[in-house]
PDB file of C-alpha atoms in Angstrom:
ATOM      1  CA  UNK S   1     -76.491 -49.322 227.638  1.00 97.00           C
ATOM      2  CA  UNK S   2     -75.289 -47.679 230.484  1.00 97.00           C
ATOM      3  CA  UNK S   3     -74.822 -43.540 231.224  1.00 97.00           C
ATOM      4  CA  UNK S   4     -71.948 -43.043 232.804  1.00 95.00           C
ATOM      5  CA  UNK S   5     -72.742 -41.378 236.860  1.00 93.00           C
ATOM      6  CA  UNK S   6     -69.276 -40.905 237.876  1.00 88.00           C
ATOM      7  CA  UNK S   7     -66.157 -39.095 236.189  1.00 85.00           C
ATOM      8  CA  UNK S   8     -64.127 -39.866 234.035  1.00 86.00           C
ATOM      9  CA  UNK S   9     -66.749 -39.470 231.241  1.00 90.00           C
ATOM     10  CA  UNK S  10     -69.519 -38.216 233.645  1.00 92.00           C
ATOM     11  CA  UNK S  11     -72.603 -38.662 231.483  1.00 95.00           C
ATOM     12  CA  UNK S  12     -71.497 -40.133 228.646  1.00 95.00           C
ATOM     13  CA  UNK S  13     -73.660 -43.681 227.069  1.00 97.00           C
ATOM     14  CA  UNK S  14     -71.449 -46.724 226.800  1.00 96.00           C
ATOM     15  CA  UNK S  15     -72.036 -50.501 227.178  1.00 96.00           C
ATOM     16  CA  UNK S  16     -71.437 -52.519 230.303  1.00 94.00           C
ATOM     17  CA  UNK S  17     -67.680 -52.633 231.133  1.00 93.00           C
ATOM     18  CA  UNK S  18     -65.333 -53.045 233.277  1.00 92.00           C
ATOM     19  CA  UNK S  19     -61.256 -54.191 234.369  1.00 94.00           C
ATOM     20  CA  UNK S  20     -60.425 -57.752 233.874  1.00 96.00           C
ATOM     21  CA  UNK S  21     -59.493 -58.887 237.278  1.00 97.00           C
ATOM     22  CA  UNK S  22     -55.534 -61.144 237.717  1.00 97.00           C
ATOM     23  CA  UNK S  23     -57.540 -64.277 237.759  1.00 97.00           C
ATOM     24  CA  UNK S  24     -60.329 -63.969 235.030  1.00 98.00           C
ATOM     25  CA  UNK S  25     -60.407 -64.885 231.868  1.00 98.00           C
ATOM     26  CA  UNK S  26     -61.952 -62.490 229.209  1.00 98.00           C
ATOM     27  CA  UNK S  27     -65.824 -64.296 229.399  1.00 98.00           C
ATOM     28  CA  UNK S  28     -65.389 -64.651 233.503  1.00 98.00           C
ATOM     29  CA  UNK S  29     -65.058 -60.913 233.514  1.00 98.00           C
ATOM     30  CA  UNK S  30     -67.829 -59.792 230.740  1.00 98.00           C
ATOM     31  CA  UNK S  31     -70.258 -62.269 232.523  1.00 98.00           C
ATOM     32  CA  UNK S  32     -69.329 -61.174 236.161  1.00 97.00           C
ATOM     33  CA  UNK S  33     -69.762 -56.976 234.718  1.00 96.00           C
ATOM     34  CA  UNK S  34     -72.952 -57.234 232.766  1.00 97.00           C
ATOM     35  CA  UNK S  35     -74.383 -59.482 236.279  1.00 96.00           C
ATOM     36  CA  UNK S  36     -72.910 -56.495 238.468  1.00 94.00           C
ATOM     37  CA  UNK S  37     -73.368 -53.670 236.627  1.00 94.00           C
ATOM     38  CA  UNK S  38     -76.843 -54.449 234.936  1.00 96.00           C
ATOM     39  CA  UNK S  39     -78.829 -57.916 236.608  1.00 96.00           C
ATOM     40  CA  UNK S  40     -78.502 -60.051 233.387  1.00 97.00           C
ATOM     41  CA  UNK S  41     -77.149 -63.003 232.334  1.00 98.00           C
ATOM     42  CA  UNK S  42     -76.648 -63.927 228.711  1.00 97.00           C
ATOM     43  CA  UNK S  43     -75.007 -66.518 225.967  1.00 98.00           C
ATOM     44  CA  UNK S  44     -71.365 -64.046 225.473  1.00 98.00           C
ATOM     45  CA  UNK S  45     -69.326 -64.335 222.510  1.00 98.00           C
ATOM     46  CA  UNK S  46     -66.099 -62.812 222.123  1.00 98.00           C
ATOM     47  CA  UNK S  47     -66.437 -60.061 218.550  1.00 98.00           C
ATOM     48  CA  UNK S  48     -63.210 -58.051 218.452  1.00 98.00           C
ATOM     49  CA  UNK S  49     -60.805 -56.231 219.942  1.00 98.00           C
ATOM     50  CA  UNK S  50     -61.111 -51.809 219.853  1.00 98.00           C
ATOM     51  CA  UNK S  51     -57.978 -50.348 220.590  1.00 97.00           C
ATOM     52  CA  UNK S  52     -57.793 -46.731 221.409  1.00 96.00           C
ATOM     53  CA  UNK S  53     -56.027 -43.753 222.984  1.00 97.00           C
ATOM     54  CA  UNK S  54     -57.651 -40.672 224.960  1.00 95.00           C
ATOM     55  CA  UNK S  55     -56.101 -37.482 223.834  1.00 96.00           C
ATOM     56  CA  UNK S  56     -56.289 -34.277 226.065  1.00 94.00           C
ATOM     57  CA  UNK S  57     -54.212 -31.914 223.094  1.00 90.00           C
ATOM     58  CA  UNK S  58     -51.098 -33.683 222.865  1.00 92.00           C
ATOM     59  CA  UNK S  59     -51.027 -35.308 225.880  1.00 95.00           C
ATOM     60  CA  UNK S  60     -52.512 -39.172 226.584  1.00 96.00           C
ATOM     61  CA  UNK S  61     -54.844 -39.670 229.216  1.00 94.00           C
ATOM     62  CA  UNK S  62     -55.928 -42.747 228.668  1.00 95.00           C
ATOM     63  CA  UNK S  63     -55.184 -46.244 226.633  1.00 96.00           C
ATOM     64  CA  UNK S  64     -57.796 -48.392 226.741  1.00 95.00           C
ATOM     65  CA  UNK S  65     -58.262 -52.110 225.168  1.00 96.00           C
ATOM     66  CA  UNK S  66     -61.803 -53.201 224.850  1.00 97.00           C
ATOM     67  CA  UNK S  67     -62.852 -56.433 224.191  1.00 98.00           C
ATOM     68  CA  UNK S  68     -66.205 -56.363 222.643  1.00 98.00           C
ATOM     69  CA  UNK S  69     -68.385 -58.996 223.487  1.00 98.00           C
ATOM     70  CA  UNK S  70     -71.971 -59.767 222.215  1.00 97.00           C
ATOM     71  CA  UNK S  71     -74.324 -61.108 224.342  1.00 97.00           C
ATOM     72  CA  UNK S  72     -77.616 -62.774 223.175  1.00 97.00           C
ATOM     73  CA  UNK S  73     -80.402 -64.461 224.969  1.00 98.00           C
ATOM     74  CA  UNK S  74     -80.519 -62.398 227.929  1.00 97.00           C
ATOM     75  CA  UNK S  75     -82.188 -63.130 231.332  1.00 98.00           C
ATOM     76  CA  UNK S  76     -82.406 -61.130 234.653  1.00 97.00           C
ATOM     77  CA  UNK S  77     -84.248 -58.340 235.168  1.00 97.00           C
ATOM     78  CA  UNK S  78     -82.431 -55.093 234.071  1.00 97.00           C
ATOM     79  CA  UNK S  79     -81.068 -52.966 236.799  1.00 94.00           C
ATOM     80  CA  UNK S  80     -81.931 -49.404 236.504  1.00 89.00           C
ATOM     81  CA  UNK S  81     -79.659 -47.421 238.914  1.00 90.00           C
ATOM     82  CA  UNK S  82     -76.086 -48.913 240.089  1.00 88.00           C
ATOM     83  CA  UNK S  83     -72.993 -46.650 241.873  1.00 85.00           C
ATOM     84  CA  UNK S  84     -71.519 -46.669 238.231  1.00 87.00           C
ATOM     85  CA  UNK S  85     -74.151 -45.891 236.507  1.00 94.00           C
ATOM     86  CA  UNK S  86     -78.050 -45.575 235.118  1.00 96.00           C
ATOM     87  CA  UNK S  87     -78.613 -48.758 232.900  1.00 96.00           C
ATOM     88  CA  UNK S  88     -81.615 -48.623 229.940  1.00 96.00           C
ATOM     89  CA  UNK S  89     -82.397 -50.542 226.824  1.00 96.00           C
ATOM     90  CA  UNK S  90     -81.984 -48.561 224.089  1.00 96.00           C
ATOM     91  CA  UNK S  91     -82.892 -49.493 220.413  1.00 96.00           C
ATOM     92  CA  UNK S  92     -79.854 -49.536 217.768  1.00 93.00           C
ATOM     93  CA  UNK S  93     -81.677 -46.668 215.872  1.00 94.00           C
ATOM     94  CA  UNK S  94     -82.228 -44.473 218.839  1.00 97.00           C
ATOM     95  CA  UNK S  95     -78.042 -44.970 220.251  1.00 96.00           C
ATOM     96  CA  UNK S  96     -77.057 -42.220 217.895  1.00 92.00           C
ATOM     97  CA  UNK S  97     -79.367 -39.479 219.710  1.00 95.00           C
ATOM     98  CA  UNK S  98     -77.254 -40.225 222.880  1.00 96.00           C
ATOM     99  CA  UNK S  99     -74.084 -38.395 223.922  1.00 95.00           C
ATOM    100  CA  UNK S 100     -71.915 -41.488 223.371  1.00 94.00           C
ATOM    101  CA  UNK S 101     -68.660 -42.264 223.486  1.00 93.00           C
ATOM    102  CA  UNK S 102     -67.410 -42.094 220.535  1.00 93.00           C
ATOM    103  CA  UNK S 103     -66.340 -45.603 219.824  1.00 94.00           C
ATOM    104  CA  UNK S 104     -69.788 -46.946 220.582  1.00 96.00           C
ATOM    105  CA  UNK S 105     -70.220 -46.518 216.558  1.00 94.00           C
ATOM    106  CA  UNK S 106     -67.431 -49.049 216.529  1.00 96.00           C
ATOM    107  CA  UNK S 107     -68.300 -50.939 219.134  1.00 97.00           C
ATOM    108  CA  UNK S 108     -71.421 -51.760 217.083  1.00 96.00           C
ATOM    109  CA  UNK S 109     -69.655 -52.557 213.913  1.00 96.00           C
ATOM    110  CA  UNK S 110     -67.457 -54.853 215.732  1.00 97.00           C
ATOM    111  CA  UNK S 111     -70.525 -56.882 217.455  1.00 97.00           C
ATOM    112  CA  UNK S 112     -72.597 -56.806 214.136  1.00 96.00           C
ATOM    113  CA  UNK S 113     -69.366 -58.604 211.936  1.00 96.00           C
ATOM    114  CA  UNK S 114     -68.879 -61.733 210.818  1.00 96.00           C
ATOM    115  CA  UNK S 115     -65.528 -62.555 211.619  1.00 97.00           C
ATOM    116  CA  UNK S 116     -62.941 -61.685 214.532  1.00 98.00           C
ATOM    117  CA  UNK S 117     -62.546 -57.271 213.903  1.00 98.00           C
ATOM    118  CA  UNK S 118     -59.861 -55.337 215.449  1.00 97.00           C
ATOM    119  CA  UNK S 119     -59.533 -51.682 215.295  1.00 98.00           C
ATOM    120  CA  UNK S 120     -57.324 -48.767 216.597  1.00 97.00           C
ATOM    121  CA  UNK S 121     -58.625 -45.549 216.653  1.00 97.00           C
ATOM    122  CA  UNK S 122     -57.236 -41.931 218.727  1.00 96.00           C
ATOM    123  CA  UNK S 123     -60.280 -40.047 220.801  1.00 96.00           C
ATOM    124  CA  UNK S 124     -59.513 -36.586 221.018  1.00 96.00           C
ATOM    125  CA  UNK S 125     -60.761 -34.428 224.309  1.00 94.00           C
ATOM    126  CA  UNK S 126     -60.891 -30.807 225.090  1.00 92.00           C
ATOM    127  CA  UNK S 127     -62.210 -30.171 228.316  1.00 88.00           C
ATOM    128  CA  UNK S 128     -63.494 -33.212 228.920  1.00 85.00           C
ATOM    129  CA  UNK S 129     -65.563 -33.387 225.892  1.00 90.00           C
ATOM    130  CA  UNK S 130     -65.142 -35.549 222.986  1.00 93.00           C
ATOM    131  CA  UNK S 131     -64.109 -33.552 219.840  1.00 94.00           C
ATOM    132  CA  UNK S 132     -62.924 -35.874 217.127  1.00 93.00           C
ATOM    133  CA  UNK S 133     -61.641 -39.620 216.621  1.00 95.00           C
ATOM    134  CA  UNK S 134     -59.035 -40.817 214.208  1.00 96.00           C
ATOM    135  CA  UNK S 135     -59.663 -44.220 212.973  1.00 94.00           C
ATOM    136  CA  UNK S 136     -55.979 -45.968 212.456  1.00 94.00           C
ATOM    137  CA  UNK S 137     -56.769 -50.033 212.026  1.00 95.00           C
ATOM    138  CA  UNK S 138     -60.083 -51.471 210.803  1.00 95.00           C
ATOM    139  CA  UNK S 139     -59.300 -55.095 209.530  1.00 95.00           C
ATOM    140  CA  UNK S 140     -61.063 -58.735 209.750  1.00 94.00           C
ATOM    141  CA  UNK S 141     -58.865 -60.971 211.140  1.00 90.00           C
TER     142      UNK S 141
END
């Protein structure tokens, strides 16, 4: 995982992102990010789709469409310190104790499926803080 070192979402704990570029496909990008942003290589599998919007009161800040991707087998040597971020392994029972973003319960639930997930959920801020989520879609496709 990866804490956040630069705003938005200064400090929060995600997993490795980032923007698909014009001439990526979604795998290009997830295997150029995780190389970037954390040293490693691994076998990536596309999981689902999380949908969301970033609520500051009734106003959206932000829209964001994640495509989670698992990755297995990995090789490199885990970078610890990068501009975007500090990057650690962290064990699945331990990820709760973290100030998370709030989808990263989702996140999971979409890499640990089955079958193709997609859901839409609302994050709600207050001063830059996570205060709530509203799960909309949660469905197997």
């Amino acid at each position: 995982m990866m804490q956040r070192k630069k705003e938005p979402f200064y400090g929060y704990w995600g997993f490795i992102g980032g923007k698909i570029k014009f001439d990526q496909y979604i795998l290009e990008c997830a295997k150029a990010e995780l190389y970037e942003e954390a040293g490693l290589r691994c076998d990536l599998t596309l999981k689902g789709l999380f949908s969301s919007k970033t609520y500051h009161g009734t106003t959206i800040a932000y829209n964001h469409q994640l495509f989670i991707i698992m990755g297995k087998n990995p090789r490199g040597k885990l970078v610890g310190k990068t501009r975007e971020g500090e990057c650690k392994w962290i064990s699945l029972p331990d990820v709760s104790s973290l100030q998370n973003f709030p989808n990263v319960k989702y996140s999971l639930q979409i890499a640990k499926s089955k079958r193709f997930r997609w859901i839409e959920a609302d994050r709600m801020q207050k001063d830059d803080v996570f205060i709530g989520m509203k799960e909309y879609k949660n469905q197997l496709v």
